[in-house]
Tab-separated table of C-alpha atoms and ligand atoms in Angstrom:
chain	number	residue	atom	x	y	z
A	25	MET	CA	0.026	0.235	-0.088
A	26	LEU	CA	1.338	3.707	-1.095
A	27	ASP	CA	1.659	6.097	1.840
A	28	VAL	CA	-0.897	9.102	2.182
A	29	ALA	CA	2.003	11.260	0.808
A	30	ALA	CA	2.322	9.294	-2.350
A	31	ILE	CA	-1.385	8.968	-2.733
A	32	ASN	CA	-1.556	12.705	-2.359
A	33	ALA	CA	0.929	13.314	-4.837
A	34	ILE	CA	-0.718	10.950	-7.470
A	35	ALA	CA	-4.296	12.588	-6.811
A	36	ASP	CA	-2.138	15.953	-7.657
A	37	ALA	CA	-1.002	15.240	-11.050
A	38	VAL	CA	-4.536	13.284	-12.064
A	39	ASP	CA	-6.120	16.465	-11.106
A	40	SER	CA	-3.833	18.784	-13.083
A	41	ALA	CA	-3.563	16.784	-16.055
A	42	GLN	CA	-7.622	16.292	-15.881
A	43	SER	CA	-8.252	20.127	-15.685
A	44	THR	CA	-5.230	21.306	-17.914
A	45	ALA	CA	-6.319	18.527	-20.576
A	46	THR	CA	-2.690	17.170	-20.625
A	47	THR	CA	-0.845	13.717	-20.385
A	48	ILE	CA	1.200	11.947	-18.093
A	49	ALA	CA	3.055	8.829	-17.832
A	50	LYS	CA	1.342	6.075	-16.428
A	51	PHE	CA	1.702	5.923	-12.450
A	52	THR	CA	2.782	2.033	-12.566
A	53	ASP	CA	5.963	3.318	-14.332
A	54	ALA	CA	7.297	5.407	-11.320
A	55	HIS	CA	5.382	2.525	-8.816
A	56	PRO	CA	5.524	-0.764	-9.877
A	57	ASP	CA	4.037	-2.244	-6.972
A	58	MET	CA	1.366	0.161	-7.084
A	59	SER	CA	-2.177	-1.895	-5.871
A	60	ILE	CA	-5.869	-1.898	-7.495
A	61	GLU	CA	-6.451	-0.539	-3.749
A	62	ASP	CA	-4.129	2.294	-4.274
A	63	GLY	CA	-5.953	3.432	-7.478
A	64	TYR	CA	-9.120	3.722	-5.356
A	65	ALA	CA	-7.503	5.753	-2.558
A	66	VAL	CA	-6.406	8.073	-5.286
A	67	GLN	CA	-10.194	8.506	-6.328
A	68	ASP	CA	-11.070	8.535	-3.083
A	69	GLU	CA	-8.846	11.531	-2.541
A	70	LEU	CA	-9.879	13.228	-5.457
A	71	LEU	CA	-13.407	12.935	-4.413
A	72	ARG	CA	-12.449	14.768	-1.276
A	73	ARG	CA	-10.796	17.579	-2.975
A	74	TRP	CA	-13.454	18.027	-5.640
A	75	GLU	CA	-16.403	18.207	-2.913
A	76	GLY	CA	-14.446	20.585	-1.161
A	77	LYS	CA	-14.223	22.683	-4.218
A	78	GLY	CA	-18.161	22.599	-4.615
A	79	ARG	CA	-18.297	19.713	-7.143
A	80	GLN	CA	-21.108	17.234	-6.620
A	81	LEU	CA	-20.913	13.492	-7.237
A	82	ALA	CA	-23.893	12.202	-9.716
A	83	GLY	CA	-23.053	8.454	-9.702
A	84	LEU	CA	-21.057	6.064	-10.694
A	85	LYS	CA	-19.623	4.216	-13.788
A	86	ALA	CA	-18.258	0.623	-14.334
A	87	GLY	CA	-16.456	0.217	-17.153
A	88	LEU	CA	-14.357	-2.559	-19.189
A	89	THR	CA	-17.471	-4.733	-18.466
A	90	SER	CA	-17.649	-5.861	-22.351
A	91	ARG	CA	-15.169	-8.211	-23.942
A	92	ALA	CA	-15.102	-5.730	-27.040
A	93	LYS	CA	-13.578	-3.078	-24.189
A	94	MET	CA	-11.692	-5.667	-22.122
A	95	MET	CA	-9.551	-6.642	-25.876
A	96	GLN	CA	-9.495	-2.948	-27.108
A	97	MET	CA	-7.585	-1.969	-23.720
A	98	GLY	CA	-5.375	-4.826	-22.801
A	99	VAL	CA	-7.486	-5.266	-19.372
A	100	ASN	CA	-9.531	-7.999	-18.123
A	101	VAL	CA	-10.953	-6.835	-14.917
A	102	PRO	CA	-13.696	-4.001	-14.850
A	103	SER	CA	-13.040	-0.850	-13.313
A	104	PHE	CA	-15.433	1.416	-11.296
A	105	GLY	CA	-15.220	5.338	-11.448
A	106	MET	CA	-17.223	8.523	-10.335
A	107	LEU	CA	-19.418	10.644	-12.132
A	108	MET	CA	-19.556	14.048	-11.419
A	109	LYS	CA	-22.460	16.662	-12.138
A	110	ASP	CA	-20.569	19.109	-14.049
A	111	SER	CA	-19.476	16.310	-16.656
A	112	CYS	CA	-23.203	15.526	-17.273
A	113	TYR	CA	-24.254	17.798	-20.451
A	114	PRO	CA	-27.592	17.367	-22.294
A	115	GLU	CA	-28.753	15.459	-25.107
A	116	GLY	CA	-28.116	17.221	-28.339
A	117	ALA	CA	-25.272	18.985	-26.546
A	118	GLN	CA	-22.142	20.534	-28.197
A	119	ILE	CA	-18.921	19.223	-26.696
A	120	ALA	CA	-15.895	21.334	-26.849
A	121	MET	CA	-12.788	19.512	-27.973
A	122	GLU	CA	-10.866	22.342	-25.831
A	123	GLY	CA	-10.766	20.764	-22.496
A	124	LEU	CA	-10.102	17.124	-23.876
A	125	ILE	CA	-7.408	15.657	-25.112
A	126	HIS	CA	-7.669	12.296	-27.137
A	127	PRO	CA	-11.454	11.581	-26.351
A	128	ARG	CA	-13.465	8.597	-27.448
A	129	ILE	CA	-17.392	7.800	-27.171
A	130	GLU	CA	-18.991	4.584	-25.452
A	131	ALA	CA	-22.842	3.791	-25.986
A	132	GLU	CA	-24.145	2.462	-22.985
A	133	ILE	CA	-27.200	1.881	-20.634
A	134	ALA	CA	-27.778	4.231	-18.006
A	135	PHE	CA	-29.462	3.246	-14.731
A	136	VAL	CA	-31.094	5.932	-12.405
A	137	THR	CA	-31.775	4.466	-8.943
A	138	LYS	CA	-34.460	5.211	-6.730
A	139	HIS	CA	-33.732	3.306	-3.398
A	140	GLU	CA	-30.397	2.410	-1.851
A	141	LEU	CA	-28.766	-0.709	-2.909
A	142	ALA	CA	-26.501	-2.557	-0.541
A	143	GLY	CA	-24.674	-5.900	0.118
A	144	GLN	CA	-22.316	-8.588	-1.527
A	145	HIS	CA	-24.891	-10.424	-3.080
A	146	VAL	CA	-27.909	-8.178	-4.724
A	147	SER	CA	-29.932	-9.706	-7.198
A	148	ILE	CA	-31.042	-8.663	-10.524
A	149	GLU	CA	-34.324	-8.365	-9.581
A	150	GLU	CA	-33.690	-6.143	-6.648
A	151	ILE	CA	-31.839	-3.765	-8.897
A	152	ILE	CA	-34.447	-3.702	-11.227
A	153	ARG	CA	-36.927	-2.904	-8.550
A	154	ALA	CA	-34.375	-0.356	-7.092
A	155	THR	CA	-34.207	1.466	-10.351
A	156	ASP	CA	-36.339	4.448	-11.206
A	157	PHE	CA	-35.752	4.408	-15.053
A	158	VAL	CA	-33.224	3.141	-17.607
A	159	GLN	CA	-31.903	5.346	-20.304
A	160	PRO	CA	-29.583	5.611	-23.499
A	161	ALA	CA	-26.325	7.497	-22.562
A	162	LEU	CA	-23.080	8.660	-24.396
A	163	GLU	CA	-20.097	8.344	-22.612
A	164	ILE	CA	-16.608	10.325	-23.487
A	165	ILE	CA	-13.731	8.915	-21.989
A	166	ASP	CA	-10.362	10.637	-22.489
A	167	SER	CA	-7.493	8.910	-20.612
A	168	ARG	CA	-5.036	11.163	-19.589
A	169	PHE	CA	-2.324	8.664	-20.226
A	170	GLU	CA	-0.326	9.043	-23.289
A	171	LYS	CA	-1.458	7.313	-26.588
A	172	PHE	CA	-4.568	6.234	-24.440
A	173	LYS	CA	-2.399	3.214	-23.212
A	174	PHE	CA	-2.737	2.194	-19.485
A	175	ASP	CA	-3.000	-1.029	-17.351
A	176	LEU	CA	-5.968	-1.374	-14.529
A	177	VAL	CA	-4.169	0.271	-11.775
A	178	SER	CA	-3.507	3.226	-14.075
A	179	VAL	CA	-7.004	3.862	-15.485
A	180	ILE	CA	-8.453	3.627	-12.040
A	181	THR	CA	-6.306	6.373	-10.704
A	182	ASP	CA	-7.363	8.533	-13.556
A	183	ASN	CA	-11.249	7.855	-12.496
A	184	GLY	CA	-11.812	5.303	-15.416
A	185	SER	CA	-11.148	7.983	-17.830
A	186	SER	CA	-14.327	9.783	-17.029
A	187	ALA	CA	-14.871	12.914	-19.069
A	188	ARG	CA	-18.162	13.766	-19.936
A	189	PHE	CA	-21.489	11.820	-20.229
A	190	VAL	CA	-24.892	12.627	-21.800
A	191	LEU	CA	-28.430	10.971	-21.101
A	192	GLY	CA	-30.905	10.976	-23.668
A	193	GLY	CA	-33.741	8.956	-25.528
A	194	ARG	CA	-36.987	7.646	-23.599
A	195	PRO	CA	-36.289	7.267	-19.935
A	196	LEU	CA	-38.141	3.763	-19.220
A	197	ARG	CA	-39.409	1.655	-16.282
A	198	PRO	CA	-36.522	-1.400	-16.628
A	199	ASP	CA	-39.188	-3.748	-16.279
A	200	ALA	CA	-40.800	-2.304	-19.593
A	201	LEU	CA	-38.309	-4.222	-21.618
A	202	ASP	CA	-35.986	-6.621	-21.767
A	203	LEU	CA	-32.469	-5.395	-20.673
A	204	ALA	CA	-30.788	-8.456	-22.131
A	205	THR	CA	-31.385	-7.762	-25.697
A	206	ILE	CA	-31.258	-4.297	-26.961
A	207	GLY	CA	-29.987	-3.873	-29.915
A	208	ILE	CA	-27.726	-0.546	-30.116
A	209	VAL	CA	-26.253	1.140	-33.113
A	210	MET	CA	-23.565	4.119	-33.295
A	211	GLU	CA	-23.355	6.153	-36.325
A	212	LYS	CA	-20.388	8.815	-36.709
A	213	ASN	CA	-20.902	11.322	-39.506
A	214	GLY	CA	-24.158	9.002	-40.538
A	215	ALA	CA	-22.293	5.813	-40.969
A	216	GLY	CA	-22.384	3.171	-38.723
A	217	VAL	CA	-19.498	2.817	-36.326
A	218	ALA	CA	-20.508	-0.027	-33.606
A	219	MET	CA	-23.049	-2.164	-33.490
A	220	THR	CA	-24.234	-4.666	-30.561
A	221	SER	CA	-26.478	-5.891	-28.081
A	222	SER	CA	-26.852	-5.076	-24.533
A	223	ALA	CA	-25.942	-8.697	-23.969
A	224	ALA	CA	-22.093	-7.988	-24.676
A	225	VAL	CA	-22.236	-6.143	-21.143
A	226	LEU	CA	-21.665	-9.177	-18.902
A	227	GLY	CA	-24.799	-11.049	-20.535
A	228	HIS	CA	-27.085	-8.329	-19.221
A	229	PRO	CA	-26.308	-4.686	-18.066
A	230	ALA	CA	-27.524	-4.897	-14.844
A	231	ARG	CA	-24.542	-7.199	-13.795
A	232	ALA	CA	-22.357	-4.084	-14.124
A	233	VAL	CA	-24.468	-2.413	-11.251
A	234	GLN	CA	-24.717	-5.743	-9.064
A	235	MET	CA	-20.633	-5.798	-9.437
A	236	LEU	CA	-20.476	-2.262	-8.551
A	237	VAL	CA	-22.868	-3.020	-5.389
A	238	SER	CA	-20.912	-5.659	-4.090
A	239	TRP	CA	-17.606	-3.759	-5.115
A	240	LEU	CA	-19.025	-0.835	-2.832
A	241	HIS	CA	-19.780	-3.367	-0.176
A	242	GLY	CA	-16.194	-4.479	0.070
A	243	ARG	CA	-15.374	-0.693	0.977
A	244	GLY	CA	-18.232	-0.523	3.565
A	245	ARG	CA	-20.314	1.581	1.061
A	246	THR	CA	-24.050	1.441	-0.832
A	247	LEU	CA	-25.295	2.900	-3.826
A	248	PRO	CA	-27.345	5.657	-2.849
A	249	GLY	CA	-30.968	6.151	-4.523
A	250	GLY	CA	-30.902	8.752	-6.801
A	251	SER	CA	-27.553	7.822	-8.273
A	252	ILE	CA	-26.682	7.541	-12.186
A	253	VAL	CA	-24.714	4.448	-13.280
A	254	LEU	CA	-23.149	3.554	-16.560
A	255	SER	CA	-23.119	0.071	-17.035
A	256	GLY	CA	-20.101	0.205	-19.502
A	257	ALA	CA	-19.616	0.212	-23.114
A	258	ALA	CA	-21.040	-2.650	-25.362
A	259	THR	CA	-18.806	-2.103	-28.010
A	260	GLU	CA	-15.296	-0.662	-28.602
A	261	ALA	CA	-14.892	3.021	-27.830
A	262	VAL	CA	-14.690	5.208	-30.851
A	263	PRO	CA	-12.137	8.414	-31.492
A	264	VAL	CA	-13.978	11.680	-31.952
A	265	ALA	CA	-12.919	14.987	-33.633
A	266	ALA	CA	-13.853	18.609	-33.837
A	267	GLY	CA	-16.860	18.369	-36.557
A	268	ASP	CA	-18.005	14.776	-35.656
A	269	ALA	CA	-21.756	14.315	-35.050
A	270	ILE	CA	-22.361	11.056	-33.027
A	271	ILE	CA	-26.007	9.301	-32.569
A	272	ALA	CA	-26.505	6.300	-30.548
A	273	ARG	CA	-29.737	4.521	-31.201
A	274	PHE	CA	-31.190	2.044	-28.951
A	275	GLN	CA	-33.742	-0.549	-29.926
A	276	GLY	CA	-37.217	0.254	-28.117
A	277	MET	CA	-35.645	3.073	-26.191
A	278	GLY	CA	-34.976	5.915	-28.548
A	279	SER	CA	-31.600	7.697	-29.436
A	280	VAL	CA	-28.940	9.895	-27.734
A	281	ALA	CA	-26.700	12.254	-29.670
A	282	VAL	CA	-24.203	14.680	-29.587
A	283	ARG	CA	-21.774	17.073	-31.607
A	284	PHE	CA	-18.132	17.593	-31.348
A	285	VAL	CA	-16.882	21.432	-31.859
B	308	OOG	C1	-11.527	2.868	-19.461
B	308	OOG	C2	-13.080	3.207	-19.219
B	308	OOG	C3	-13.883	2.344	-20.140
B	308	OOG	C4	-16.314	1.594	-20.414
B	308	OOG	O1	-17.418	1.771	-20.793
B	308	OOG	O2	-15.655	0.349	-20.814
B	308	OOG	C5	-15.267	2.577	-19.935
B	308	OOG	C6	-10.985	3.073	-20.784
B	308	OOG	O3	-11.366	2.346	-21.493
B	308	OOG	O4	-10.437	4.246	-21.175
B	308	OOG	O5	-16.184	3.514	-19.398
B	309	MG	MG1	-17.720	3.607	-20.252
């Protein structure tokens, strides 16, 4: 376990790389025995600082929950990260490339909870009952590491590459559709760039919420009602640049679009 001074120094580096949109070297280069827990300790320190500046937590993200993402990034364990309220953009928003390094975009199913979820083994049924609605989402990720290359520990310290997110489409009750078989198509400038089924996320995207709740439980925490949870991309993330228009269509759930400027 790294000491408090090292955790603080890494939190400084992440915070400044994120706020100035500049790349940094992977932390595991300087700290080869840094652990996953150290990575999450950095996230805790970042949250403490951000909340101190008045930023608010909107929810949590699960990442690397599909085979496509694991293969793309060369990591085979899911990661969790924080979603801050000020990184939530409205549907149809123009997202400025300024403030981003080498962003990529992902189509995901978002869960918005109405009741607390807690415990090592919550069932899919409990998650469905505690969910107020599900909604199509786009996540814009932006690794602060050079060339978007990292390992699990480093990506955790960088808050799971979180940058921006957008909820759209129709908010639907989670039992109004079969969440395991939602067809998802993402288009960039009118051309299809990703096509998949929600099943690509752990067989059922609620399993990402299940993993998140049991991970929280292991850290003495719960998922509060009113949380937004991104369940992770079902396809590879797609690079975006100024001028790109993105739309993701979710079968039976509507669509969500953004434009990069
Ligand atoms: C890590 C974040 C992955 C997802 O949905 O799988 C993620 C990364 O690939 O940079 O958000
Ligand atoms: Mg994601």
